[in-house]
Amino acid sequence: MSGAVWHWTDHQGLLFYLNSKTKNIMSKVRVRFAPSPTGPLHMGGVRTALYNYLFAKKHGGDFLLRIEDTDQNRYVPGAEQYIMESLQWCGIHWDEGPGTENAFGPYRQSERKEIYRQYAMQLIESGRAYYAFDTPEELEAMRKRIEAEKSGNPQYDSRSRLSMKNSLTLSGDDVERRLAAGENYVIRIKTPENEEIVLEDIIRGTVKVHSSQLDDKVLFKSDGMPTYHLANVVDDYLMKISHVIRGEEWLPSAPLHVLLYQSLGWEASMPQFAHLPLLLKPDGNGKLSKRDGDRLGFPVFPLQWKDPNSGETSSGYREAGYFPEAFVNLLALLGWNPGTEQEIFSLEELVASFSLERVGKSGSKFDPEKAKWFNHHYLQSQPVEIVAEQMQEMARQQGQENTLEKLQKIATLMRERANFVYEILEQSQFFFEAPTHYDEGFAKKRWKEDTPEILKKLADVLEEVEPFDTESIHQVTHQFMEENQVGAGKLMPGLRLALVGSGMGPDLSTIMEILGREESLQRIRHAAENLKV
RNA sequence: GGCCCGUUCGUCUAGGGGUUAGGACGCAAGGUUUUCAUCCUUGUAACAGGGGUUCGAAUCCCCUACGGGCUACCA
């Protein structure tokens, strides 16, 4: 948390901010989520998007989606679509993005190509950047040389650039000739030699880096596309982004971005930064990565993803049976907390409670067990109609056809013991088919010599129950126990074995109501005839 | 290697000079239940280490250790 930054909102949701550099600037909150379509978004990316969204909505601002596809070599077909579908599934809706027509668009960097060149040229003209003609081999040789000499960082920087082929070392004529001849070139930033770069991070406070540690990063590539660094600064400026909320992996290059704002003369409208702690692998160390796929025993992706190149499929939270509400809830609490003991939050509640000041500094490991607990909660609070519909669909895929009415009864009865809809179905199989075998251990303990006789007698009584519903069955069964001097501990386990096939499950009267008279009696009599211990 | 960031129960975390260091998940025990599960109750378990500053440090400062990120014409 930075001591130098305070902010508060008014009722219009405008954010006034004040920091040590800028004075009393009033601006609308505009944030962006800027993924690269190089594959599926993993849960860490979704969390970044979520925090951006929450922050924007909290302050009545805009949330934009910008596709950072400046690396044409890494483009993966379907990735952009996947990203959008993932956000939509989570309920994270963007105000501006690909597909929305707006003065700030387009929102794909590949469609903004010409814009960047103009600013790269501006930097060249003002002496803040320069052309470089070095080949990959020459770059490699330079790194090796510095490494061997131990004369500094093996990088293209204010020291080494003087021994390279660029518009700082070459004559003006030579540079002109090379450009005219169409020789490959890049544009690099000319990092100041001796300057302290200070940035205020909302989460981390003041971060200082000396410019001598920074290298002359490529801003504009030989293929005519900008690198992330240039594109991101130019777009954030043009799109009037007020806060850059992104992963901690960007912290080391944040000083470069500050330098770019300064060099382009945009320092007064530079956004505020907030670098989020990373999501870590639950086993061992390191940040969670796409490569982790299903290796850890739980999905790392919001939605299932099929890699178009390898054909490999990675599972997603949606397909694993998670409700988007649960996924969003658990993600929100991974790195942020409200300062109260509330843990269950709807998206609306998150919007109301969220603040960057309460985002922690250290990385968090994801706990699959707690994820299940969240889903359990949302399974209980879901309208039972929805649960039944999902059960119907799942059962249908397994070739089972059931009425919604029956499934609703089952869902009501069974869901509290399940974490996922599919678990309800798994634990409810006895509703759909009669036991084909009986749990041996349970039978051994509870199926007594006289159990078949008692059950047959009970079946005869149940034959007459009217109506055949939970209440009547319950009443008649208890009356039966009393009249026949049979305790519940004696009758019920056997009855359960007959109806369910094992020693588990909910209330037997309710089970019988759902099964119906015919099926219930058939099961009881079948067990009485056939089960021998 | 260099630069930067971090470190409270197993995990997510509260707590920011004086607390029995709080909650949640998990785990364990007990209760409820005709069974299993749910549910309820109780319990288990943490300030990385060392120096300071202070009457007093989990909290402020320094060092160490450990972990992480970055170090591409990737984002």
Coordinates of C-alpha atoms (C1' of nucleotides) in Angstrom, one line a residue:
Chain A
M1 CA 0.0 0.0 0.0
S2 CA 1.4 3.3 -0.9
G3 CA 1.5 6.1 1.5
A4 CA 1.6 8.6 -1.3
V5 CA -1.7 7.6 -2.9
W6 CA -5.1 8.2 -1.6
H7 CA -8.3 8.0 -3.5
W8 CA -12.0 8.1 -2.9
T9 CA -15.1 8.2 -4.9
D10 CA -18.0 10.5 -5.3
H11 CA -21.6 9.4 -6.1
Q12 CA -21.1 9.7 -9.8
G13 CA -18.4 7.1 -9.4
L14 CA -15.7 9.4 -10.5
L15 CA -12.3 8.8 -9.0
F16 CA -10.3 11.6 -7.8
Y17 CA -6.8 10.8 -7.3
L18 CA -3.9 12.6 -5.9
N19 CA -0.4 11.4 -5.8
S20 CA 3.0 12.9 -5.3
K21 CA 3.5 13.6 -9.0
T22 CA 0.2 14.7 -10.3
K23 CA -2.1 17.2 -8.6
N24 CA -5.8 16.9 -8.3
I25 CA -6.5 15.3 -11.6
M26 CA -10.1 14.2 -12.0
S27 CA -10.7 11.3 -14.4
K28 CA -13.1 8.6 -15.1
V29 CA -11.9 5.1 -14.1
R30 CA -11.0 3.2 -17.2
V31 CA -9.2 -0.1 -16.9
R32 CA -8.3 -2.8 -19.4
F33 CA -7.6 -6.5 -19.5
A34 CA -5.1 -7.1 -22.2
P35 CA -4.5 -10.8 -22.9
S36 CA -2.4 -12.2 -25.6
P37 CA -4.2 -14.7 -27.8
T38 CA -1.5 -17.3 -27.6
G39 CA -3.6 -19.9 -26.0
P40 CA -6.3 -20.4 -23.4
L41 CA -6.5 -18.0 -20.5
H42 CA -5.6 -19.7 -17.2
M43 CA -7.2 -18.9 -13.9
G44 CA -4.6 -16.4 -13.0
G45 CA -5.5 -14.4 -16.1
V46 CA -9.2 -14.7 -15.2
R47 CA -8.4 -13.3 -11.8
T48 CA -6.6 -10.4 -13.3
A49 CA -9.6 -9.7 -15.5
L50 CA -11.9 -10.0 -12.5
Y51 CA -10.0 -7.5 -10.4
N52 CA -9.9 -5.1 -13.3
Y53 CA -13.6 -5.5 -13.7
L54 CA -14.4 -5.2 -10.0
F55 CA -12.3 -2.1 -9.7
A56 CA -14.0 -0.5 -12.8
K57 CA -17.5 -1.3 -11.6
K58 CA -16.8 -0.3 -8.1
H59 CA -15.9 3.2 -9.3
G60 CA -18.5 3.4 -12.0
G61 CA -15.9 3.2 -14.7
D62 CA -15.3 1.2 -17.8
F63 CA -13.7 -2.1 -18.3
L64 CA -12.1 -2.8 -21.7
L65 CA -10.9 -5.9 -23.3
R66 CA -7.9 -5.4 -25.6
I67 CA -6.3 -8.2 -27.6
E68 CA -2.6 -7.9 -27.6
D69 CA -1.7 -9.8 -30.7
T70 CA 1.5 -8.1 -31.7
D71 CA 3.4 -11.4 -31.9
Q72 CA 2.2 -12.9 -35.0
N73 CA 4.3 -16.0 -34.6
R74 CA 2.5 -17.0 -31.4
Y75 CA -1.0 -16.5 -32.6
V76 CA -3.2 -19.5 -31.8
P77 CA -6.5 -19.9 -33.6
G78 CA -9.5 -20.0 -31.3
A79 CA -7.6 -18.4 -28.4
E80 CA -9.4 -15.0 -28.7
Q81 CA -12.7 -16.6 -28.9
Y82 CA -11.8 -18.7 -25.9
I83 CA -10.8 -15.7 -23.9
M84 CA -14.1 -14.0 -24.6
E85 CA -16.2 -17.0 -23.9
S86 CA -14.4 -17.5 -20.6
L87 CA -15.0 -14.0 -19.4
Q88 CA -18.6 -14.2 -20.4
W89 CA -19.1 -17.5 -18.6
C90 CA -17.7 -15.7 -15.5
G91 CA -20.1 -12.8 -15.9
I92 CA -17.2 -10.4 -16.6
H93 CA -18.6 -8.2 -19.3
W94 CA -16.6 -5.6 -21.1
D95 CA -17.8 -2.2 -21.9
E96 CA -15.5 -1.9 -24.9
G97 CA -13.6 -4.5 -26.8
P98 CA -13.5 -6.3 -30.1
G99 CA -16.9 -6.1 -31.6
T100 CA -17.9 -2.9 -29.9
E101 CA -17.6 0.1 -32.2
N102 CA -16.2 3.0 -30.4
A103 CA -14.0 6.0 -30.9
F104 CA -11.3 4.3 -28.8
G105 CA -11.2 1.2 -31.0
P106 CA -10.1 -0.9 -32.7
Y107 CA -9.3 -3.2 -29.8
R108 CA -7.0 -5.6 -31.5
Q109 CA -3.5 -4.4 -31.6
S110 CA -2.9 -6.0 -35.0
E111 CA -5.6 -3.7 -36.3
R112 CA -3.8 -0.6 -34.9
K113 CA -0.5 -1.3 -36.5
E114 CA -0.1 2.1 -38.2
I115 CA -0.7 4.0 -35.0
Y116 CA 2.4 2.6 -33.3
R117 CA 4.8 3.5 -36.1
Q118 CA 3.9 7.1 -35.7
Y119 CA 4.8 7.2 -32.1
A120 CA 8.0 5.2 -32.7
M121 CA 8.9 7.9 -35.2
Q122 CA 8.1 10.6 -32.7
L123 CA 10.5 9.0 -30.3
I124 CA 13.3 8.8 -32.9
E125 CA 12.8 12.4 -33.8
S126 CA 13.0 13.6 -30.2
G127 CA 16.1 11.5 -29.7
R128 CA 14.5 9.2 -27.2
A129 CA 14.8 6.2 -29.4
Y130 CA 17.1 5.0 -32.3
Y131 CA 17.3 2.6 -35.1
A132 CA 19.3 -0.6 -34.7
F133 CA 20.5 -2.9 -37.4
D134 CA 22.2 -5.7 -35.5
T135 CA 21.6 -9.2 -36.5
P136 CA 20.6 -11.9 -34.0
E137 CA 24.1 -13.3 -34.3
E138 CA 25.6 -9.9 -33.5
L139 CA 23.3 -9.6 -30.5
E140 CA 24.3 -13.0 -29.3
A141 CA 28.0 -12.2 -29.7
M142 CA 27.6 -9.0 -27.7
R143 CA 26.0 -10.9 -24.8
K144 CA 28.7 -13.5 -24.9
R145 CA 31.4 -10.9 -24.9
I146 CA 30.0 -9.0 -21.9
E147 CA 29.5 -12.3 -20.1
A148 CA 33.1 -13.3 -20.7
E149 CA 34.5 -9.9 -19.8
K150 CA 32.2 -9.7 -16.7
S151 CA 32.0 -6.0 -17.6
G152 CA 28.4 -5.5 -16.7
N153 CA 24.9 -6.9 -17.6
P154 CA 24.9 -8.8 -20.8
Q155 CA 22.4 -6.6 -22.4
Y156 CA 21.8 -3.9 -25.0
D157 CA 22.1 -0.8 -22.9
S158 CA 23.7 2.6 -22.5
R159 CA 27.1 0.9 -22.2
S160 CA 27.0 -1.6 -24.9
R161 CA 25.0 0.3 -27.5
L162 CA 28.1 2.3 -28.5
S163 CA 29.7 -0.8 -29.8
M164 CA 26.7 -1.9 -31.8
K165 CA 25.3 -1.1 -35.3
N166 CA 22.7 1.6 -34.7
S167 CA 21.9 5.2 -35.6
L168 CA 23.9 6.3 -32.6
T169 CA 27.1 4.8 -33.9
L170 CA 26.6 4.9 -37.7
S171 CA 26.8 8.0 -39.7
G172 CA 23.5 9.7 -40.8
D173 CA 24.2 8.8 -44.4
D174 CA 24.8 5.2 -43.6
V175 CA 21.6 5.0 -41.7
E176 CA 19.7 6.6 -44.5
R177 CA 21.2 4.1 -47.0
R178 CA 20.3 1.1 -44.9
L179 CA 16.8 2.3 -44.4
A180 CA 16.4 3.1 -48.1
A181 CA 17.8 -0.3 -49.0
G182 CA 15.1 -1.9 -46.9
E183 CA 17.5 -3.5 -44.5
N184 CA 15.9 -5.0 -41.4
Y185 CA 15.9 -2.7 -38.4
V186 CA 14.3 -2.3 -35.0
I187 CA 13.7 0.8 -33.0
R188 CA 15.1 0.7 -29.5
I189 CA 14.5 3.1 -26.6
K190 CA 17.5 5.1 -25.6
T191 CA 17.5 4.6 -21.9
P192 CA 18.9 7.4 -19.9
E193 CA 22.3 6.6 -18.4
N194 CA 21.9 7.9 -14.9
E195 CA 18.5 8.5 -13.7
E196 CA 16.4 7.1 -10.8
I197 CA 13.0 6.0 -12.0
V198 CA 10.4 6.0 -9.4
L199 CA 6.9 4.6 -9.6
E200 CA 4.1 4.5 -7.2
D201 CA 2.4 1.2 -7.2
I202 CA -1.0 1.0 -5.4
I203 CA -0.2 -2.4 -4.0
R204 CA 3.5 -2.2 -3.5
G205 CA 4.2 1.4 -2.7
T206 CA 7.2 3.2 -4.1
V207 CA 9.4 1.2 -6.4
K208 CA 12.7 2.6 -7.5
V209 CA 14.9 1.4 -10.2
H210 CA 18.1 3.0 -11.6
S211 CA 18.1 3.5 -15.3
S212 CA 21.5 2.0 -15.7
Q213 CA 19.9 -1.4 -14.9
L214 CA 17.5 -1.0 -17.7
D215 CA 18.3 -2.2 -21.2
D216 CA 17.4 -0.5 -24.5
K217 CA 14.3 -2.5 -25.1
V218 CA 13.0 -3.0 -28.6
L219 CA 9.9 -0.9 -29.1
F220 CA 9.3 -1.6 -32.8
K221 CA 10.1 -4.9 -34.4
S222 CA 11.5 -5.6 -37.8
D223 CA 8.2 -7.1 -38.9
G224 CA 6.6 -3.7 -38.6
M225 CA 4.8 -4.5 -35.3
P226 CA 5.4 -2.8 -32.0
T227 CA 6.5 -4.8 -29.0
Y228 CA 4.2 -5.1 -26.0
H229 CA 6.0 -2.2 -24.3
L230 CA 5.3 0.4 -26.9
A231 CA 1.8 -0.9 -27.9
N232 CA 0.7 -1.1 -24.3
V233 CA 1.7 2.5 -23.5
V234 CA 0.4 4.0 -26.7
D235 CA -2.9 2.2 -26.3
D236 CA -3.4 2.9 -22.6
Y237 CA -2.8 6.6 -23.4
L238 CA -5.1 6.7 -26.4
M239 CA -7.8 4.7 -24.6
K240 CA -7.5 7.0 -21.6
I241 CA -6.7 4.2 -19.2
S242 CA -6.6 5.4 -15.7
H243 CA -5.3 2.4 -13.9
V244 CA -3.1 -0.4 -15.1
I245 CA -3.9 -3.5 -13.0
R246 CA -1.8 -6.5 -14.1
G247 CA 0.3 -9.4 -12.9
E248 CA 3.5 -8.9 -11.0
E249 CA 5.5 -10.3 -13.8
W250 CA 5.2 -6.9 -15.3
L251 CA 6.7 -5.1 -12.4
P252 CA 10.3 -5.2 -13.8
S253 CA 9.2 -3.6 -17.0
A254 CA 7.0 -1.0 -15.4
P255 CA 10.0 1.5 -15.1
L256 CA 10.4 1.2 -18.8
H257 CA 6.8 2.1 -19.3
V258 CA 7.2 5.1 -17.0
L259 CA 10.1 6.1 -19.2
L260 CA 8.0 5.8 -22.3
Y261 CA 5.2 8.0 -20.8
Q262 CA 7.9 10.6 -20.0
S263 CA 9.5 10.3 -23.4
L264 CA 6.3 10.7 -25.2
G265 CA 5.3 13.7 -23.1
W266 CA 2.4 12.0 -21.5
E267 CA 3.6 11.9 -17.9
A268 CA 0.7 14.0 -16.7
S269 CA -1.8 11.4 -17.9
M270 CA 0.2 8.4 -16.9
P271 CA -2.1 5.7 -15.4
Q272 CA -1.6 4.5 -11.9
F273 CA -0.1 1.1 -11.5
A274 CA -1.2 -1.9 -9.4
H275 CA 0.8 -5.1 -9.8
L276 CA -1.0 -8.1 -8.6
P277 CA 0.7 -11.0 -6.8
L278 CA 0.9 -14.2 -8.8
L279 CA -1.0 -17.4 -8.5
L280 CA 1.4 -20.1 -7.6
K281 CA 1.5 -23.8 -8.3
P282 CA -0.1 -25.7 -5.4
D283 CA 2.8 -28.2 -5.5
G284 CA 6.2 -26.8 -5.1
N285 CA 7.0 -23.4 -6.4
G286 CA 6.6 -21.1 -9.3
K287 CA 3.8 -19.3 -10.9
L288 CA 0.9 -21.2 -12.2
S289 CA 1.3 -21.7 -15.9
K290 CA -0.7 -22.9 -18.8
R291 CA 1.7 -25.8 -19.1
D292 CA 0.3 -27.1 -15.8
G293 CA -2.8 -28.2 -17.5
D294 CA -4.3 -31.1 -15.7
R295 CA -1.0 -32.2 -14.1
L296 CA -2.1 -31.0 -10.7
G297 CA -5.3 -32.9 -10.5
F298 CA -7.6 -29.9 -11.1
P299 CA -8.2 -27.6 -14.0
V300 CA -6.1 -24.5 -14.5
F301 CA -8.4 -23.2 -17.2
P302 CA -11.9 -21.8 -16.9
L303 CA -13.2 -23.7 -19.9
Q304 CA -12.1 -26.9 -21.5
W305 CA -9.5 -26.2 -24.2
K306 CA -8.4 -28.3 -27.1
D307 CA -5.1 -27.3 -28.4
P308 CA -5.4 -26.9 -32.2
N309 CA -1.8 -27.9 -32.8
S310 CA -1.3 -30.9 -30.5
G311 CA -4.9 -31.9 -30.3
E312 CA -4.4 -32.2 -26.6
T313 CA -7.4 -31.4 -24.4
S314 CA -7.2 -29.7 -21.0
S315 CA -10.1 -29.6 -18.7
G316 CA -11.9 -26.5 -17.5
Y317 CA -13.8 -25.5 -14.4
R318 CA -17.0 -25.3 -16.4
E319 CA -16.8 -28.8 -17.6
A320 CA -15.6 -30.0 -14.2
G321 CA -18.9 -29.0 -12.9
Y322 CA -18.2 -25.7 -11.2
F323 CA -20.8 -23.0 -11.1
P324 CA -19.3 -19.7 -12.5
E325 CA -20.4 -18.0 -9.3
A326 CA -18.2 -20.4 -7.3
F327 CA -15.3 -20.0 -9.6
V328 CA -15.5 -16.2 -9.5
N329 CA -16.0 -16.2 -5.7
L330 CA -12.9 -18.4 -5.0
L331 CA -10.8 -16.5 -7.5
A332 CA -11.7 -13.2 -5.9
L333 CA -10.5 -14.4 -2.5
L334 CA -7.2 -15.6 -3.9
G335 CA -5.2 -12.5 -3.1
W336 CA -7.9 -10.2 -2.0
N337 CA -10.0 -10.1 1.2
P338 CA -12.7 -7.8 2.4
G339 CA -11.3 -7.3 5.9
T340 CA -14.4 -8.9 7.3
E341 CA -15.2 -12.6 7.8
Q342 CA -17.5 -12.8 4.8
E343 CA -16.4 -15.4 2.3
I344 CA -19.4 -15.9 0.2
F345 CA -19.8 -13.1 -2.4
S346 CA -21.9 -12.7 -5.4
L347 CA -20.4 -10.7 -8.2
E348 CA -22.4 -7.7 -7.2
E349 CA -21.2 -8.0 -3.6
L350 CA -17.7 -8.3 -4.8
V351 CA -18.1 -5.1 -6.8
A352 CA -19.4 -3.3 -3.7
S353 CA -16.6 -4.6 -1.4
F354 CA -13.6 -4.6 -3.7
S355 CA -10.6 -2.4 -3.3
L356 CA -7.0 -2.6 -4.5
E357 CA -5.8 -1.5 -1.1
R358 CA -6.9 -4.9 0.3
V359 CA -5.1 -6.9 -2.3
G360 CA -2.2 -8.7 -0.6
K361 CA 1.4 -8.6 -1.7
S362 CA 2.4 -12.2 -1.7
G363 CA 1.5 -15.0 -4.2
S364 CA -1.2 -17.5 -3.4
K365 CA -1.5 -21.2 -3.9
F366 CA -4.8 -22.4 -5.1
D367 CA -6.5 -25.0 -2.8
P368 CA -8.7 -27.5 -4.7
E369 CA -10.4 -28.6 -1.5
K370 CA -11.6 -25.2 -0.7
A371 CA -12.8 -24.8 -4.3
K372 CA -15.1 -27.8 -3.8
W373 CA -16.4 -26.2 -0.6
F374 CA -17.3 -23.1 -2.6
N375 CA -19.1 -25.1 -5.2
H376 CA -20.9 -27.1 -2.5
H377 CA -22.2 -23.8 -1.2
Y378 CA -23.4 -22.6 -4.6
L379 CA -25.0 -26.0 -5.3
Q380 CA -27.2 -25.5 -2.3
S381 CA -28.2 -22.0 -3.0
Q382 CA -29.0 -22.6 -6.7
P383 CA -32.7 -22.8 -7.6
V384 CA -33.6 -26.4 -7.6
E385 CA -35.1 -26.1 -11.1
I386 CA -31.7 -25.3 -12.5
V387 CA -30.0 -28.2 -10.7
A388 CA -32.7 -30.6 -12.1
E389 CA -32.2 -29.3 -15.6
Q390 CA -28.5 -29.8 -15.4
M391 CA -29.1 -33.3 -14.0
Q392 CA -31.5 -34.1 -16.9
E393 CA -29.0 -33.0 -19.4
M394 CA -26.2 -35.0 -17.9
A395 CA -28.3 -38.1 -17.5
R396 CA -29.5 -37.7 -21.1
Q397 CA -25.9 -37.8 -22.2
Q398 CA -25.6 -41.1 -20.4
G399 CA -28.7 -42.4 -22.1
Q400 CA -31.0 -41.9 -19.1
E401 CA -34.3 -40.1 -19.6
N402 CA -36.0 -38.6 -16.6
T403 CA -38.7 -36.2 -15.9
L404 CA -37.8 -32.8 -14.4
E405 CA -40.4 -33.5 -11.7
K406 CA -38.6 -36.6 -10.5
L407 CA -35.2 -35.0 -10.8
Q408 CA -36.3 -32.0 -8.8
K409 CA -37.4 -34.2 -5.9
I410 CA -34.1 -36.1 -6.1
A411 CA -32.1 -32.8 -6.3
T412 CA -33.9 -31.5 -3.2
L413 CA -33.2 -34.6 -1.3
M414 CA -29.7 -35.3 -2.4
R415 CA -27.9 -32.1 -3.2
E416 CA -26.8 -31.2 0.4
R417 CA -24.5 -34.2 0.3
A418 CA -22.9 -33.3 -3.0
N419 CA -20.3 -30.7 -4.2
F420 CA -21.3 -31.0 -7.9
V421 CA -24.3 -31.7 -9.9
Y422 CA -22.8 -34.8 -11.3
E423 CA -22.2 -36.1 -7.8
I424 CA -25.9 -35.9 -7.1
L425 CA -26.5 -38.1 -10.1
E426 CA -23.8 -40.5 -9.0
Q427 CA -25.2 -40.9 -5.6
S428 CA -28.7 -41.1 -6.9
Q429 CA -28.3 -44.1 -9.2
F430 CA -30.5 -46.3 -6.9
F431 CA -33.4 -44.1 -7.9
F432 CA -32.9 -45.0 -11.5
E433 CA -32.2 -48.7 -11.2
A434 CA -32.9 -51.4 -8.6
P435 CA -29.9 -52.8 -6.7
T436 CA -28.2 -55.5 -8.6
H437 CA -26.1 -56.5 -5.6
Y438 CA -26.1 -55.7 -1.9
D439 CA -23.3 -54.2 0.1
E440 CA -21.7 -57.2 1.7
G441 CA -20.2 -55.7 4.9
F442 CA -23.4 -53.9 5.7
A443 CA -25.6 -56.9 5.0
K444 CA -23.5 -59.1 7.2
K445 CA -23.9 -56.7 10.1
R446 CA -27.5 -55.8 9.6
W447 CA -29.4 -58.4 7.7
K448 CA -30.7 -60.8 10.3
E449 CA -32.3 -64.1 10.0
D450 CA -35.8 -62.8 10.5
T451 CA -35.3 -59.7 8.4
P452 CA -36.9 -61.2 5.2
E453 CA -40.1 -62.1 7.2
I454 CA -40.4 -58.6 8.7
L455 CA -39.9 -56.9 5.4
K456 CA -42.5 -59.1 3.7
K457 CA -45.0 -58.1 6.4
L458 CA -44.1 -54.5 6.0
A459 CA -44.5 -54.7 2.2
D460 CA -48.0 -56.0 2.7
V461 CA -48.8 -53.1 4.9
L462 CA -47.3 -50.6 2.5
E463 CA -49.4 -52.1 -0.2
E464 CA -52.4 -50.4 1.4
V465 CA -50.9 -47.0 2.2
E466 CA -52.8 -44.1 0.7
P467 CA -51.5 -41.7 -0.6
F468 CA -48.1 -43.2 -1.1
D469 CA -46.2 -40.2 0.0
T470 CA -43.4 -39.5 2.5
E471 CA -45.6 -38.6 5.4
S472 CA -48.0 -41.5 5.1
I473 CA -45.3 -44.0 4.6
H474 CA -43.4 -42.7 7.6
Q475 CA -46.4 -42.8 9.7
V476 CA -47.4 -46.3 8.7
T477 CA -43.9 -47.6 9.0
H478 CA -43.6 -46.4 12.6
Q479 CA -47.0 -47.8 13.4
F480 CA -45.8 -51.1 12.0
M481 CA -42.7 -51.0 14.2
E482 CA -44.8 -50.4 17.2
E483 CA -47.3 -53.1 16.5
N484 CA -44.7 -55.7 15.7
Q485 CA -42.3 -54.7 18.5
V486 CA -39.6 -54.1 16.0
G487 CA -37.1 -51.2 16.6
A488 CA -36.0 -48.8 14.0
G489 CA -32.5 -50.1 14.3
K490 CA -33.7 -53.5 13.4
L491 CA -36.1 -52.7 10.5
M492 CA -34.5 -49.7 8.8
P493 CA -31.1 -51.1 7.9
G494 CA -32.7 -54.1 6.2
L495 CA -35.2 -51.9 4.4
R496 CA -32.4 -49.6 3.3
L497 CA -30.4 -52.5 2.0
A498 CA -33.5 -53.7 0.0
L499 CA -34.2 -50.3 -1.5
V500 CA -30.8 -48.8 -1.9
G501 CA -28.5 -51.8 -2.0
S502 CA -26.1 -50.3 0.6
G503 CA -26.1 -48.6 4.0
M504 CA -26.2 -45.1 2.7
G505 CA -28.7 -42.5 1.5
P506 CA -31.4 -40.2 2.7
D507 CA -34.7 -40.8 4.5
L508 CA -36.3 -44.0 3.4
S509 CA -39.9 -42.8 3.4
T510 CA -38.9 -40.1 0.9
I511 CA -37.0 -42.6 -1.2
M512 CA -40.1 -44.8 -1.4
E513 CA -42.3 -41.9 -2.4
I514 CA -39.9 -41.0 -5.3
L515 CA -39.6 -44.7 -6.3
G516 CA -43.3 -45.1 -6.2
R517 CA -45.3 -47.9 -4.7
E518 CA -44.8 -50.5 -7.3
E519 CA -41.0 -50.2 -7.5
S520 CA -40.6 -49.9 -3.8
L521 CA -42.5 -53.1 -3.0
Q522 CA -40.8 -54.9 -5.8
R523 CA -37.4 -54.1 -4.3
I524 CA -38.4 -55.0 -0.8
R525 CA -39.9 -58.3 -1.9
H526 CA -37.0 -59.1 -4.2
A527 CA -34.5 -58.6 -1.4
A528 CA -36.6 -60.6 1.1
E529 CA -36.6 -63.5 -1.4
N530 CA -33.1 -63.4 -2.6
L531 CA -30.8 -61.9 -0.1
K532 CA -29.1 -64.5 2.1
V533 CA -26.3 -63.9 4.5
Chain B
rG1 C1' 24.9 -13.8 -12.1
rG2 C1' 22.2 -8.9 -12.0
rC3 C1' 17.7 -6.1 -10.9
rC4 C1' 13.0 -6.2 -8.5
rC5 C1' 9.1 -8.2 -5.3
rG6 C1' 7.7 -11.2 -1.3
rU7 C1' 7.7 -14.4 3.7
rU8 C1' 1.4 -15.2 9.9
rC9 C1' -1.6 -22.4 11.1
rG10 C1' -0.8 -27.7 5.6
rU11 C1' -3.8 -24.0 2.3
rC12 C1' -6.5 -19.0 1.8
rU13 C1' -6.1 -15.1 5.2
rA14 C1' -7.2 -11.1 9.6
rG15 C1' -4.3 -8.4 12.6
rG16 C1' 0.3 -2.5 11.0
rG17 C1' 3.6 -1.3 18.7
rG18 C1' 0.4 -4.0 24.4
rU19 C1' -4.6 -9.6 21.3
rU20 C1' -5.6 -16.1 25.1
rA21 C1' -2.4 -14.0 17.4
rG22 C1' -9.0 -14.2 14.9
rG23 C1' -11.7 -16.6 10.7
rA24 C1' -12.3 -20.1 6.6
rC25 C1' -10.9 -24.8 4.0
rG26 C1' -8.8 -29.4 5.5
rC27 C1' -8.1 -32.8 9.4
rA28 C1' -9.7 -35.0 14.4
rA29 C1' -13.3 -35.8 18.2
rG30 C1' -18.3 -35.4 20.0
rG31 C1' -23.6 -34.4 19.0
rU32 C1' -28.0 -35.0 15.7
rU33 C1' -29.7 -38.9 12.3
rU34 C1' -32.7 -45.7 11.1
rU35 C1' -27.4 -45.7 7.7
rC36 C1' -24.0 -42.6 4.9
rA37 C1' -23.5 -37.7 3.9
rU38 C1' -25.1 -33.0 5.4
rC39 C1' -25.5 -30.0 9.7
rC40 C1' -24.0 -28.2 14.8
rU41 C1' -20.2 -28.0 18.7
rU42 C1' -15.3 -28.6 20.3
rG43 C1' -10.3 -29.4 19.1
rU44 C1' -5.7 -29.4 16.0
rA45 C1' -2.2 -26.0 13.9
rA46 C1' 1.3 -20.2 12.4
rC47 C1' 4.2 -14.9 13.2
rA48 C1' 11.4 -17.9 8.5
rG49 C1' 16.1 -16.8 11.6
rG50 C1' 19.3 -13.2 13.8
rG51 C1' 20.3 -8.4 15.4
rG52 C1' 18.6 -3.6 16.7
rU53 C1' 14.7 0.6 18.2
rU54 C1' 11.2 0.5 22.4
rC55 C1' 9.0 -0.2 29.1
rG56 C1' 6.9 -3.5 25.4
rA57 C1' 7.8 -6.0 18.4
rA58 C1' 3.9 -10.6 14.5
rU59 C1' 3.6 -5.3 13.8
rC60 C1' 9.1 -0.3 12.8
rC61 C1' 14.6 -0.6 11.0
rC62 C1' 18.9 -3.6 9.4
rC63 C1' 21.2 -8.2 8.0
rU64 C1' 20.7 -13.3 6.7
rA65 C1' 18.0 -17.3 4.8
rC66 C1' 14.3 -19.0 1.8
rG67 C1' 10.7 -18.3 -2.1
rG68 C1' 9.2 -15.8 -6.5
rG69 C1' 9.3 -12.6 -10.9
rC70 C1' 12.1 -10.4 -14.8
rU71 C1' 16.6 -10.5 -17.5
rA72 C1' 13.8 -12.0 -26.2
rC73 C1' 12.8 -8.4 -32.5
rC74 C1' 7.1 -13.2 -26.2
rA75 C1' 3.3 -11.1 -23.9

